[in-house]
């Protein structure tokens, strides 16, 4: 609970103070979180810029929070109301506090879910890579505190800000890093899903909906985000619970909420775009992906709105009546849609030309990316994302049905620029060979699929579902039947099934379940307890899966490449010949032989993201010669701990 309380204070109080001081009356949830996170980012970045240590950061950061809180409190004390004014009690026929009910429902659901199911800690999932980064920055913070040296971690773009935040919160709460996993997962999932709720209200605000309908659509958006958003069988809120992306999505929502209303309304307060720029810059440093999402969506929205605005002129042009087109140059060049379109198109074309000339393209990895000539044979050396591979992993059969229903109901969405831009985004990004070419000059093809997250399937699905329920409730017999069919379809397709002709394989429900104990660190809890009792940090030699877990959940380090790969620094321990005493160079290291297997991985079998038998760890220790060498050299292998097929040795070199 300490983690939740500290995170709640640090990531909402500064932002609440700022929006109160600046008089913001919109997006209060989104901005309070986003601005608080931005304050943390820029405080840490300032300390890094001046080459100061973690103690200096702590003083500076809490001083900033104290000043903001004090100024907000002073303003609150000095507030005045015009004579005769009354606080607004009712809005749209509902009580002033009616908005609290859905918030409490969402929070209660998330808390109940996580306390029943627990955090997603299946080995060897990405969460251990994130915990490894957290352990790394925790060592940096500890070293800075002890020696007074500056922080050494990456604090540029795509920096380790989230990992520092997790480490600082755990440190200030006196918590072991591994003990905060569940609390951090709850906090991140709650903040993200509440962000979806409030962002949905902004997106659907202009569709002439009653407040009651708007609330139900927003709740449905949270529901479908919880049960569908993700990739392959991996639920986003589970698999990426400790990734920088999950909280950075809320910053993306904040920027887009401001952009949506910027395009939507004739008059606009300049302070909102300024704050959007501030938040965008912070998101660029936390995790570049969501900053790129914001750029792309503004680009596509401006394109769509420009075409929509000048549709009549395009029609005249198509009909050969160009002389009938009347455009006032001054009015054209002062319109924000036109300006946004011209600036974004000019910028995109300029970036493409520069990149094409100056930056080499990264290698293409098939089948993730396929040649466009597979579809259109006359194109050469152009590529798009494979629609049947990672794109489908994100969309799934459920998303394909939502897309079909969206097309059938497109008139209802035509005036909603965000939803239209999002649903069209694949044709501007992953299925656009020129964007793919540009992307490959700055990144690798294995991450192009992430642009599929731009498609707002869950929001569109929420609208379709609530509309279907309304048909069931108040419609004619035909509409009731149609609504019932759509509602059943949108719920049933969340579940996996297989028939003779159709298979719905990529359901997120598998990873929304609790993790079996034999597939989690609980299987090796005694080893973890022993190692966490050793003061300081030791270097470890062990198999890559055990090393992956131990580096993430203890202070000790096992050298490997990213995840559990046997290359890039992995220390070999199986040799054909031990006569050269290959372990002598590792004096003081811990050598851990772990022959206690975990369970077979259903996730691995279905998703094929790792082998089904990845936790059959004893297979890594295939050398009988190793056992003979250890038993014949007790002076080199000092047994420190042993239990149920696990041995921990301290490596030593005998005195001559």
XYZ file of C-alpha atoms in Angstrom:
656
model
C 0.000 0.000 0.000
C 2.940 2.331 0.581
C 3.813 2.177 -3.110
C 0.236 3.013 -4.147
C 0.006 5.935 -1.720
C 3.356 7.464 -2.713
C 2.649 6.997 -6.433
C -0.787 8.572 -6.033
C 0.680 11.634 -4.320
C 3.644 12.102 -6.664
C 1.750 11.497 -9.908
C -1.378 13.533 -9.214
C -0.729 16.278 -6.626
C 1.778 18.363 -8.683
C -0.458 18.228 -11.763
C -3.574 19.099 -9.773
C -1.743 22.102 -8.349
C -0.663 23.236 -11.826
C -4.114 22.961 -13.414
C -5.645 24.777 -10.441
C -3.061 27.563 -10.626
C -3.503 27.955 -14.393
C -7.287 27.735 -14.248
C -7.737 24.682 -16.460
C -11.336 23.492 -16.578
C -10.911 20.563 -18.997
C -9.204 17.166 -19.018
C -8.500 17.450 -15.304
C -7.760 13.775 -14.771
C -5.589 13.442 -17.869
C -3.712 16.685 -17.260
C -3.226 16.177 -13.523
C -1.474 12.869 -14.160
C 0.394 13.942 -17.298
C 1.702 17.177 -15.802
C 2.743 15.390 -12.600
C 4.676 12.830 -14.621
C 6.209 15.631 -16.698
C 7.341 17.404 -13.498
C 9.139 14.214 -12.442
C 10.722 13.808 -15.884
C 12.009 17.363 -16.126
C 13.200 17.415 -12.512
C 15.230 14.281 -13.172
C 16.448 15.644 -16.493
C 17.565 18.906 -14.849
C 19.529 17.002 -12.203
C 21.155 14.943 -14.941
C 21.984 18.101 -16.920
C 23.793 19.628 -13.930
C 25.561 16.318 -13.134
C 24.012 16.023 -9.697
C 23.225 12.914 -7.677
C 20.076 11.233 -6.434
C 20.003 13.094 -3.098
C 20.058 16.426 -4.936
C 17.192 15.167 -7.102
C 15.156 14.162 -4.049
C 15.543 17.611 -2.463
C 14.817 19.430 -5.734
C 11.822 17.295 -6.660
C 10.089 17.571 -3.297
C 10.866 21.296 -3.163
C 9.085 21.761 -6.514
C 6.088 19.732 -5.308
C 5.962 21.728 -2.061
C 6.093 25.078 -3.870
C 3.351 24.074 -6.314
C 1.163 22.770 -3.483
C 1.736 25.911 -1.395
C 0.880 28.241 -4.282
C -2.283 26.259 -5.027
C -3.277 26.367 -1.348
C -2.729 30.145 -1.190
C -4.874 30.604 -4.294
C -7.563 28.407 -2.740
C -7.602 30.536 0.426
C -7.882 33.738 -1.607
C -10.670 32.510 -3.893
C -13.784 34.689 -4.154
C -17.237 34.144 -5.646
C -19.423 36.864 -7.220
C -22.355 37.849 -5.012
C -25.405 35.726 -5.757
C -23.496 32.969 -7.507
C -24.189 29.355 -6.627
C -22.169 26.224 -7.222
C -23.513 24.150 -10.038
C -25.509 21.281 -8.551
C -26.901 19.470 -11.551
C -25.618 18.865 -15.063
C -27.555 17.286 -17.898
C -30.156 16.000 -15.428
C -27.584 14.229 -13.220
C -26.110 15.157 -9.862
C -22.862 17.064 -9.786
C -21.138 13.983 -8.368
C -22.731 11.420 -10.687
C -19.380 11.053 -12.468
C -17.933 9.418 -9.346
C -19.999 6.224 -9.644
C -18.333 4.855 -12.812
C -14.906 5.824 -11.458
C -15.495 3.830 -8.282
C -16.820 0.900 -10.319
C -13.683 0.842 -12.494
C -11.318 1.161 -9.522
C -13.152 -1.517 -7.541
C -13.101 -3.883 -10.529
C -9.351 -3.429 -11.050
C -8.538 -3.872 -7.352
C -10.709 -6.979 -7.073
C -9.217 -8.411 -10.246
C -5.587 -7.975 -9.227
C -6.112 -9.181 -5.666
C -7.772 -12.325 -7.043
C -5.452 -12.963 -9.985
C -2.188 -11.286 -8.980
C 0.441 -9.671 -11.188
C 1.521 -11.214 -14.477
C 4.834 -12.813 -13.542
C 5.017 -15.763 -15.904
C 8.569 -16.698 -16.807
C 10.105 -15.648 -19.127
C 7.767 -12.700 -19.889
C 8.926 -9.138 -20.608
C 8.111 -8.005 -17.077
C 11.412 -9.506 -15.908
C 13.282 -7.416 -18.478
C 11.593 -4.320 -17.045
C 12.451 -5.409 -13.505
C 16.045 -5.945 -14.621
C 16.143 -2.322 -15.800
C 14.613 -1.236 -12.493
C 17.301 -3.143 -10.580
C 19.935 -1.466 -12.752
C 18.756 2.062 -11.986
C 18.292 1.129 -8.312
C 21.998 0.269 -8.219
C 22.687 3.617 -9.878
C 20.633 5.441 -7.229
C 22.333 3.518 -4.424
C 25.787 4.270 -5.839
C 24.898 7.934 -6.221
C 23.678 8.103 -2.608
C 26.775 6.350 -1.270
C 29.427 8.129 -3.301
C 27.755 11.437 -4.148
C 28.267 10.841 -7.875
C 25.843 11.921 -10.637
C 23.199 9.508 -11.908
C 24.586 7.396 -14.736
C 21.423 6.023 -16.401
C 20.022 6.997 -19.798
C 17.944 10.152 -19.313
C 17.674 11.268 -22.919
C 14.887 10.405 -25.337
C 13.454 6.957 -24.661
C 15.187 7.195 -21.303
C 14.725 5.170 -18.147
C 12.413 7.611 -16.419
C 9.736 5.067 -15.512
C 12.368 2.728 -14.088
C 13.793 5.558 -11.981
C 10.294 6.462 -10.816
C 9.601 2.882 -9.709
C 12.962 2.681 -7.932
C 12.581 6.034 -6.172
C 9.047 5.221 -4.985
C 10.180 1.843 -3.635
C 13.182 3.470 -1.970
C 11.158 6.276 -0.376
C 8.652 3.693 0.858
C 11.363 1.416 2.242
C 10.168 -1.399 -0.028
C 12.036 -4.199 -1.739
C 11.809 -3.716 -5.506
C 10.325 -7.144 -6.166
C 7.716 -6.591 -3.427
C 6.265 -3.621 -5.336
C 5.377 -5.507 -8.537
C 1.724 -6.087 -7.639
C 1.184 -2.543 -6.330
C 2.834 -1.016 -9.409
C 0.749 -3.238 -11.697
C -2.446 -2.133 -9.937
C -1.478 1.533 -10.080
C -0.448 1.473 -13.745
C -3.497 -0.489 -14.892
C -5.844 1.786 -12.935
C -4.289 5.010 -14.230
C -4.303 3.679 -17.796
C -7.903 2.413 -17.768
C -9.192 5.589 -16.108
C -7.298 7.439 -18.837
C -9.240 5.405 -21.410
C -12.482 6.323 -19.632
C -11.867 10.081 -19.597
C -10.353 10.134 -23.073
C -13.412 8.319 -24.432
C -15.574 11.126 -23.057
C -13.565 13.634 -25.084
C -13.679 11.517 -28.254
C -17.458 10.930 -28.199
C -18.459 14.344 -26.860
C -19.461 15.728 -30.276
C -21.695 12.816 -31.320
C -24.867 14.299 -29.770
C -25.093 11.678 -27.046
C -26.828 12.013 -23.710
C -24.578 12.097 -20.662
C -25.890 8.680 -19.655
C -25.005 7.180 -23.049
C -21.607 8.882 -23.007
C -20.828 7.348 -19.612
C -21.905 3.872 -20.731
C -19.791 4.103 -23.889
C -16.788 5.188 -21.826
C -17.287 2.266 -19.427
C -17.642 -0.096 -22.396
C -14.393 1.322 -23.827
C -12.653 0.440 -20.559
C -14.217 -3.040 -20.671
C -13.054 -3.776 -24.222
C -9.631 -2.255 -23.571
C -9.247 -4.545 -20.578
C -10.344 -7.684 -22.424
C -9.040 -7.038 -25.946
C -6.267 -4.446 -26.184
C -2.937 -6.178 -26.671
C -1.129 -8.402 -29.158
C -1.239 -12.126 -29.846
C -2.659 -13.610 -26.617
C -0.985 -10.978 -24.444
C -3.274 -8.529 -22.658
C -1.787 -5.029 -22.696
C -2.562 -4.257 -19.064
C -0.989 -7.550 -17.992
C 2.009 -8.054 -20.238
C 3.057 -4.393 -20.314
C 2.078 -3.570 -16.719
C 5.615 -2.460 -15.820
C 6.631 -1.168 -19.248
C 7.143 2.580 -19.825
C 4.449 2.499 -22.520
C 1.417 1.948 -20.268
C 1.620 5.245 -18.353
C 2.933 7.096 -21.382
C -0.318 6.237 -23.152
C -2.061 8.583 -20.705
C 0.243 11.391 -21.871
C -0.713 10.457 -25.438
C -4.398 10.678 -24.451
C -3.781 14.134 -22.971
C -2.093 15.455 -26.105
C -4.789 13.976 -28.334
C -7.646 15.288 -26.172
C -6.279 18.800 -26.616
C -5.700 18.217 -30.350
C -9.256 16.899 -30.830
C -10.833 19.972 -29.269
C -8.341 22.240 -31.038
C -9.662 21.029 -34.389
C -13.245 20.778 -33.141
C -13.784 24.273 -31.738
C -13.560 27.695 -33.353
C -12.146 29.531 -30.334
C -9.314 28.129 -28.301
C -7.276 29.071 -25.264
C -3.590 29.114 -26.257
C -2.497 27.701 -22.893
C -3.858 24.259 -23.809
C -1.644 23.775 -26.903
C 1.317 25.069 -24.878
C 0.676 22.482 -22.176
C 0.186 19.831 -24.876
C 3.652 20.660 -26.188
C 5.103 20.365 -22.689
C 3.463 16.956 -22.185
C 4.485 15.801 -25.668
C 8.114 16.638 -24.933
C 7.938 14.633 -21.700
C 6.380 11.656 -23.502
C 9.187 11.788 -26.060
C 11.665 11.205 -23.247
C 9.642 8.532 -21.448
C 8.901 6.351 -24.494
C 9.186 7.651 -28.056
C 6.463 5.365 -29.387
C 3.524 7.283 -27.890
C 5.023 10.610 -28.978
C 5.166 9.210 -32.519
C 1.538 8.092 -32.160
C 0.536 11.674 -31.337
C 2.425 13.064 -34.345
C 0.877 10.523 -36.697
C -2.660 11.041 -35.416
C -2.439 14.833 -35.715
C -1.065 14.355 -39.232
C -3.881 11.972 -40.255
C -6.583 14.060 -38.552
C -5.435 17.215 -40.344
C -5.443 15.299 -43.639
C -8.952 13.934 -43.042
C -10.368 17.281 -41.893
C -8.789 19.065 -44.855
C -10.352 16.627 -47.317
C -13.693 16.828 -45.501
C -13.574 20.631 -45.421
C -12.871 20.924 -49.136
C -14.902 17.936 -50.331
C -17.156 20.135 -52.467
C -14.144 21.709 -54.189
C -12.604 18.291 -54.828
C -15.913 17.198 -56.340
C -15.918 20.198 -58.685
C -12.321 19.472 -59.604
C -13.203 15.850 -60.370
C -16.082 17.014 -62.552
C -13.782 19.315 -64.510
C -15.284 22.500 -63.077
C -12.123 23.950 -61.571
C -13.171 27.476 -62.567
C -16.172 27.199 -60.253
C -13.937 26.806 -57.207
C -13.775 29.938 -55.085
C -11.026 30.212 -52.462
C -10.200 33.345 -50.490
C -6.396 33.211 -49.999
C -6.364 35.065 -46.677
C -9.175 32.974 -45.218
C -7.607 29.790 -46.556
C -4.195 30.525 -45.037
C -5.571 31.574 -41.653
C -7.776 28.527 -41.134
C -6.246 26.167 -38.558
C -7.234 23.016 -40.472
C -5.586 24.305 -43.641
C -2.504 25.473 -41.751
C -2.194 22.137 -39.940
C -2.581 20.235 -43.196
C 0.012 22.300 -45.062
C 2.527 22.231 -42.214
C 2.154 18.509 -41.515
C 2.315 17.511 -45.180
C 5.328 19.734 -45.821
C 7.100 18.368 -42.749
C 6.371 14.738 -43.651
C 7.525 15.106 -47.259
C 10.668 16.966 -46.157
C 11.530 14.316 -43.563
C 10.981 11.547 -46.099
C 13.210 13.173 -48.730
C 15.968 13.908 -46.212
C 15.800 10.399 -44.743
C 15.736 8.711 -48.138
C 18.878 10.569 -49.192
C 20.822 10.572 -45.919
C 19.877 7.519 -43.825
C 20.330 3.881 -44.783
C 17.357 1.584 -44.383
C 17.537 -1.169 -41.774
C 17.334 -4.749 -43.058
C 13.863 -6.075 -43.830
C 12.718 -9.021 -41.730
C 10.245 -11.310 -43.423
C 7.545 -12.499 -42.820
C 6.907 -9.590 -40.423
C 7.187 -7.286 -43.430
C 6.345 -8.380 -46.960
C 7.225 -6.922 -50.373
C 4.442 -4.825 -51.860
C 5.062 -6.655 -55.131
C 3.429 -9.728 -53.558
C 0.171 -7.792 -53.904
C 0.983 -5.328 -56.705
C 3.677 -6.923 -58.907
C 4.677 -3.683 -60.637
C 6.132 -2.204 -57.397
C 9.721 -3.060 -56.488
C 11.769 -2.602 -53.318
C 8.779 -1.360 -51.333
C 7.410 -3.086 -48.244
C 4.368 -3.132 -45.986
C 3.487 -4.871 -42.732
C 2.222 -8.396 -43.259
C -1.547 -8.077 -42.624
C -1.857 -11.771 -41.726
C 0.904 -11.754 -39.128
C 1.525 -9.150 -36.409
C -1.221 -6.799 -37.620
C -3.763 -9.581 -37.189
C -2.216 -10.420 -33.805
C -3.297 -6.928 -32.673
C -6.640 -6.745 -34.482
C -7.819 -10.380 -34.038
C -11.158 -11.724 -35.254
C -12.933 -9.428 -32.788
C -11.266 -6.386 -34.334
C -11.992 -7.586 -37.862
C -15.713 -7.698 -36.997
C -15.494 -4.210 -35.444
C -13.869 -2.911 -38.641
C -16.648 -4.468 -40.739
C -19.351 -2.946 -38.517
C -17.537 0.392 -38.624
C -17.642 0.357 -42.430
C -21.362 -0.501 -42.380
C -22.017 2.391 -39.956
C -19.417 4.813 -41.292
C -21.885 7.701 -41.650
C -22.293 7.762 -37.865
C -18.553 8.276 -37.459
C -17.823 10.563 -40.418
C -17.792 13.744 -38.310
C -15.546 12.266 -35.625
C -12.068 13.120 -36.892
C -10.195 11.102 -34.269
C -12.085 7.859 -34.855
C -11.952 8.268 -38.631
C -8.234 9.036 -38.546
C -7.559 6.102 -36.250
C -9.516 3.627 -38.347
C -7.783 4.898 -41.503
C -4.353 4.943 -39.852
C -3.140 1.563 -41.237
C -3.341 2.988 -44.762
C -1.184 5.932 -43.687
C 1.278 3.818 -41.695
C 1.792 0.047 -41.792
C 0.168 -0.461 -45.215
C 1.803 2.635 -46.679
C 5.084 1.544 -48.342
C 6.536 5.053 -48.116
C 5.881 5.280 -44.377
C 7.337 1.790 -43.954
C 10.447 2.870 -45.834
C 10.748 5.967 -43.634
C 10.186 3.925 -40.467
C 12.917 1.455 -41.419
C 15.426 4.286 -41.673
C 14.941 5.092 -37.989
C 13.923 1.779 -36.456
C 13.708 -1.952 -37.065
C 10.995 -3.874 -38.864
C 10.247 -5.971 -35.785
C 8.601 -2.934 -34.112
C 6.566 -1.623 -37.066
C 3.539 -3.628 -35.909
C 3.157 -1.318 -32.905
C 1.665 1.314 -35.205
C -1.380 -0.992 -35.267
C -2.177 0.285 -31.759
C -3.321 3.526 -33.399
C -6.527 1.821 -34.559
C -9.158 2.681 -31.884
C -10.947 -0.658 -32.123
C -11.951 -0.687 -28.466
C -13.557 2.767 -28.645
C -15.451 1.972 -31.830
C -16.447 -1.398 -30.390
C -17.747 0.337 -27.261
C -19.954 2.668 -29.317
C -21.292 -0.237 -31.387
C -21.971 -2.316 -28.274
C -23.857 0.411 -26.395
C -25.837 1.247 -29.539
C -26.720 -2.443 -29.871
C -27.895 -2.568 -26.246
C -30.040 0.532 -26.856
C -31.622 -1.231 -29.833
C -32.389 -4.228 -27.611
C -33.896 -1.951 -24.972
C -35.997 0.449 -27.037
C -35.912 -0.578 -30.709
C -38.363 -2.308 -33.006
C -38.375 -6.102 -33.316
C -35.933 -5.920 -36.226
C -33.623 -3.569 -34.333
C -33.855 -5.723 -31.203
C -32.758 -8.751 -33.229
C -29.923 -6.805 -34.866
C -28.800 -5.350 -31.531
C -28.854 -8.748 -29.824
C -26.771 -10.266 -32.626
C -24.164 -7.482 -32.454
C -23.959 -7.541 -28.649
C -23.538 -11.326 -28.553
C -20.952 -11.167 -31.331
C -18.848 -8.484 -29.618
C -18.789 -10.406 -26.338
C -18.392 -13.953 -27.680
C -15.465 -13.057 -29.951
C -13.422 -12.115 -26.896
C -13.234 -15.839 -26.106
C -10.993 -18.342 -27.899
C -12.664 -21.055 -29.964
C -11.995 -23.360 -32.862
C -14.454 -24.793 -35.392
C -14.097 -26.534 -38.714
C -13.974 -23.261 -40.634
C -13.149 -20.516 -38.100
C -10.556 -20.257 -35.340
C -10.337 -17.427 -32.830
C -6.897 -18.163 -31.453
C -5.634 -14.782 -30.310
C -7.830 -14.142 -27.289
C -6.258 -12.203 -24.410
C -8.164 -14.230 -21.815
C -5.313 -16.705 -21.444
C -2.981 -14.042 -20.043
C -5.762 -12.421 -18.026
C -5.874 -15.575 -15.910
C -3.668 -16.056 -12.869
C -0.206 -17.457 -13.528
C 0.307 -21.053 -12.313
C 2.764 -21.183 -9.409
C 5.034 -23.601 -11.289
C 5.381 -21.042 -14.115
C 6.205 -18.125 -11.836
C 9.059 -17.180 -9.463
C 7.077 -18.861 -6.698
C 8.508 -22.153 -7.971
C 11.954 -20.944 -6.881
C 10.909 -18.732 -3.946
C 13.359 -20.399 -1.541
C 16.276 -19.597 -3.848
C 15.096 -15.995 -4.162
C 14.754 -15.689 -0.391
C 18.281 -16.989 0.130
C 19.828 -14.689 -2.471
C 17.932 -11.641 -1.216
C 19.443 -12.317 2.192
C 22.978 -11.871 0.830
C 24.219 -8.321 1.332
C 25.494 -6.424 -1.679
C 25.382 -7.593 -5.256
C 27.135 -10.664 -6.573
C 27.893 -11.771 -10.099
C 26.100 -14.985 -11.004
C 26.834 -17.828 -13.390
C 23.771 -19.947 -14.123
C 21.434 -20.961 -16.928
C 19.852 -18.084 -18.887
C 16.282 -18.526 -17.614
C 17.299 -18.692 -13.953
C 19.678 -15.786 -14.556
C 16.880 -13.781 -16.181
C 14.687 -14.263 -13.109
C 17.427 -13.639 -10.539
C 18.741 -10.461 -12.177
C 15.180 -9.113 -12.190
C 14.214 -10.046 -8.643
C 17.461 -9.798 -6.654
C 20.411 -7.419 -6.351
C 22.658 -9.926 -8.132
C 23.595 -9.924 -11.821
C 23.712 -12.708 -14.382
C 25.351 -11.710 -17.669
C 23.212 -12.384 -20.749
C 21.899 -10.668 -23.800
C 18.385 -9.204 -23.565
C 15.828 -11.563 -22.038
C 17.095 -15.142 -21.667
C 19.353 -15.385 -24.697
C 22.594 -17.362 -24.662
C 24.826 -14.797 -26.319
C 26.121 -11.295 -25.740
C 28.010 -11.873 -22.494
C 26.473 -15.144 -21.318
C 29.084 -17.089 -19.324
C 29.387 -20.638 -20.563
C 29.610 -23.428 -17.983
C 29.293 -26.606 -20.081
C 32.697 -27.592 -21.499
C 34.061 -30.707 -23.153
C 37.259 -30.348 -21.162
C 37.718 -28.702 -17.732
C 41.444 -29.278 -17.438
C 42.165 -25.568 -17.916
C 40.009 -24.711 -14.870
C 37.788 -22.276 -16.837
C 36.018 -20.990 -13.695
C 39.176 -19.662 -12.051
C 38.747 -16.306 -13.771
C 35.385 -15.872 -12.002
C 36.572 -15.945 -8.424
C 33.947 -14.512 -6.063
C 31.065 -15.264 -8.435
C 28.087 -17.370 -7.380
C 27.576 -20.468 -9.515
C 23.972 -21.655 -9.310
C 22.953 -25.057 -10.610
C 19.167 -25.090 -10.871
C 17.716 -28.445 -11.885
C 14.273 -27.763 -10.423
C 11.981 -27.565 -13.423
C 8.971 -25.323 -13.777
C 5.721 -26.208 -15.508
C 4.972 -26.517 -19.196
C 3.902 -23.151 -20.608
C 0.440 -22.980 -22.147
C 1.258 -19.399 -23.126
C 4.341 -20.598 -24.976
C 2.375 -23.328 -26.735
C -0.391 -21.007 -27.956
C 1.515 -17.768 -28.561
C 4.821 -19.350 -29.629
C 6.560 -16.325 -28.133
C 8.805 -18.736 -26.231
C 9.078 -22.543 -26.250
C 6.415 -24.484 -24.370
C 9.122 -26.274 -22.393
C 11.225 -23.189 -21.636
C 11.050 -23.914 -17.878
C 12.448 -27.430 -18.178
C 15.601 -25.841 -16.848
C 17.573 -28.997 -16.105
C 18.078 -29.375 -19.866
C 20.593 -26.522 -19.745
C 22.882 -28.580 -17.497
C 23.676 -31.322 -19.964
C 27.301 -32.021 -19.088
C 28.073 -34.910 -16.739
C 31.668 -33.703 -16.900
C 30.552 -30.532 -15.119
C 29.254 -32.530 -12.152
C 32.441 -34.589 -12.048
C 34.551 -31.428 -12.151
C 32.581 -29.830 -9.293
C 32.727 -32.917 -7.079
C 36.465 -33.300 -7.615
C 37.209 -29.626 -6.880
C 35.507 -28.744 -3.567
C 38.138 -26.056 -2.965
C 37.019 -24.288 -6.138
C 33.278 -24.769 -5.534
C 32.290 -23.882 -1.971
C 28.725 -25.079 -1.396
C 26.791 -22.196 0.198
C 23.193 -23.425 -0.037
C 21.352 -26.488 -1.312
C 17.700 -27.432 -1.509
C 15.508 -29.563 -3.753
C 17.665 -29.795 -6.910
C 19.215 -26.334 -6.505
C 22.809 -25.693 -5.411
C 24.566 -22.382 -4.867
C 28.370 -22.382 -4.954
C 30.843 -19.604 -4.254
C 33.648 -19.824 -6.804
C 37.160 -19.692 -5.413
C 40.717 -20.338 -6.534
C 42.738 -22.689 -4.310
C 45.975 -21.394 -2.873
C 49.037 -22.894 -4.510
